[in-house]
């Protein structure tokens, strides 16, 4: 049984005049969108993206396959609006999302990303970034021209290579994995990840506060670090019964020798070994 | 009714009706009761129009090839999917009709012999009644039925037949009183009046055949015993003569050594009408047929293309669809070794075939009959806007990917190679290829009770996870819970590629066992896709398995 709690904050920051981010945080859909382009176009694009995903809330039961078409629909809706408003013709938006989906009764997270907003996962004290930015500097890092810790300060760090609403390059990446008790997720725009490094973020996430307090703490920290961009944060906590089967290493099984080697073969029915080894990813 | 028309067939899947003056090949999607009815119509002496009307009577559009002798000579009609070849016996090239050169599929060469502009009759002379008609189901694979068997009258299951029209027969309602072949310059004597007299085609066959079967179709004034004189036998085109003509004068480029082996081994008599030459050939043929059956009967299915019938010089319209999955090669017409009586048994009923329904039953359900328009209809090219983009919609992360398909008249999508609709069984012919959203390719039925419709990739494991995949590859996770830790977290993936279903072991610790239908279980290599078919069983452990099944 999986129980999800969350907190969300979206802040204009200390420099920008408007908040062009948009946030949707409502079980089972969590989306952060960071709009850009044109006069008020960025705000329009991110709002359209979020509103499109709000349609997911009407589904009685969300499946993983429901999400890619919704991203497609968001992209199309932004394109349509751009055709109506010439001043916003170049608008687009990032979108990072996390959706709790059910397949055959099992709960999974379906995550997606377009652009440079981010999804982090904190599990058993380890923070890992799940999403991979679609950005110029990420490509430089990937190609080995830039160290990861230099990317955050690179002058072209805000140049993204994919976004919803742009003519070419709106493809999202997807992840799907079982939902697991004890997870904490962070979705954020680059107003947060541009101001705080992973150590600061991990410190805030592990401060022992609830999701809403943690989200507020992160936004405050980003503003204190400069607040040069809009800052949007969603923190999602997963509670429930731990399921050791998800993380246990795979046991060897003698083929074609049933009943033999009982001493060395783990009992396949003891799904909950007392001390599960964390999965190495 | 005099004797005349007879032929040989290579056992296959489609229905072929033989009568002395008509041969009809029709696809195996035709319901058995319609085949029965068609047989009655053809056997009753219907002309071409009546046969065509019968073929088009059922709702579904059939693929067929028809050749009928009548007062106007030979008339043929072909729909794409069947190739018809006519050797006029004049030494010239055979006429070929694959049904795609004429709007209505008609081959004019014989309906109007010598008509101006008829490419089949370059000299404009009256064309003698053809000597040999061959009907081939285009794309038929060699099911190992490398034995050709004689048939005079009846219905057989075959994909490749030869037939010679009756000579001097009195076709429909006595209209035909003139032997049209007579008097053509250059026509061999054997083609002329000797064949106007009643001849028996049965002696050579009946010798080895079962009398009961041979008599089963003598509901018409069949050959009287006194017809079975040696001279008549010689004039009738015997099976051995067939093999001869085929090999030496007819389409040698499409005739493989294998086929040739099954013709009579001896030299061809220069004049088939010569009794002295003909009679020994009959004997020799009976012996050869028996020997061939020993040869071929034990061989089992042979789908190797190297010895296929149409080994070379295949015209471009001839789609050699070797990729088509061979059907169960149960070969009803191939007698087992040691039953020498069977090869020459003319066939009236469809041979018993345990993989198919009998004649009086409905045809077997097609592999996956279902309405599958639902989930696949999500993303169509029309939904797209923005700049031109060659990517199919799924590339952008939504809906089912597109596949090339041929559509039946009910718009069911089918693999390009299909010859009949996987949903409704309708014969497909050469419909144009379209891009459509891929329909579900089946269902995975797990021993754990889970059922997964294959409309996307499926990831199976104890804790399945996919990292950073594009939308078109987003798998549906299937978590195997409480079945032990010997199942890997990511154990295997069922991947859909076009119309194919592949199983990929993802480097699981304990491996994946795949049992294809009719095959021994096999531990598949990690990360090497394994193509599976309906009926395949996949084992993650002894207790956790799933099978690929067609949609209900």
Coordinates of C-alpha atoms in Angstrom, one line a residue, chain B residues 152-153 202-203 205-219 222-223 344-348:
Chain B
X152 CA -9.2 -35.5 -62.6
X153 CA -12.2 -34.1 -60.9
X202 CA -8.8 -42.9 -65.6
X203 CA -7.0 -46.0 -66.5
X205 CA -4.8 -43.4 -62.5
X206 CA -7.3 -46.1 -61.6
X207 CA -4.7 -48.7 -61.8
X208 CA -3.2 -47.5 -58.7
X209 CA -6.1 -45.7 -57.3
X210 CA -8.8 -47.0 -55.0
X211 CA -11.8 -48.0 -57.1
X212 CA -14.2 -46.5 -54.6
X213 CA -12.7 -43.1 -54.9
X214 CA -12.3 -43.3 -58.6
X215 CA -15.9 -44.0 -58.9
X216 CA -17.0 -41.4 -56.5
X217 CA -17.4 -38.7 -59.1
X218 CA -18.8 -40.7 -61.9
X219 CA -22.1 -39.1 -61.5
X222 CA -18.0 -41.0 -67.1
X223 CA -15.6 -43.0 -69.1
X344 CA -3.0 -41.8 -58.0
X345 CA -6.2 -41.5 -56.1
X346 CA -8.3 -38.8 -57.5
X347 CA -9.7 -36.6 -54.9
X348 CA -13.3 -35.5 -54.6

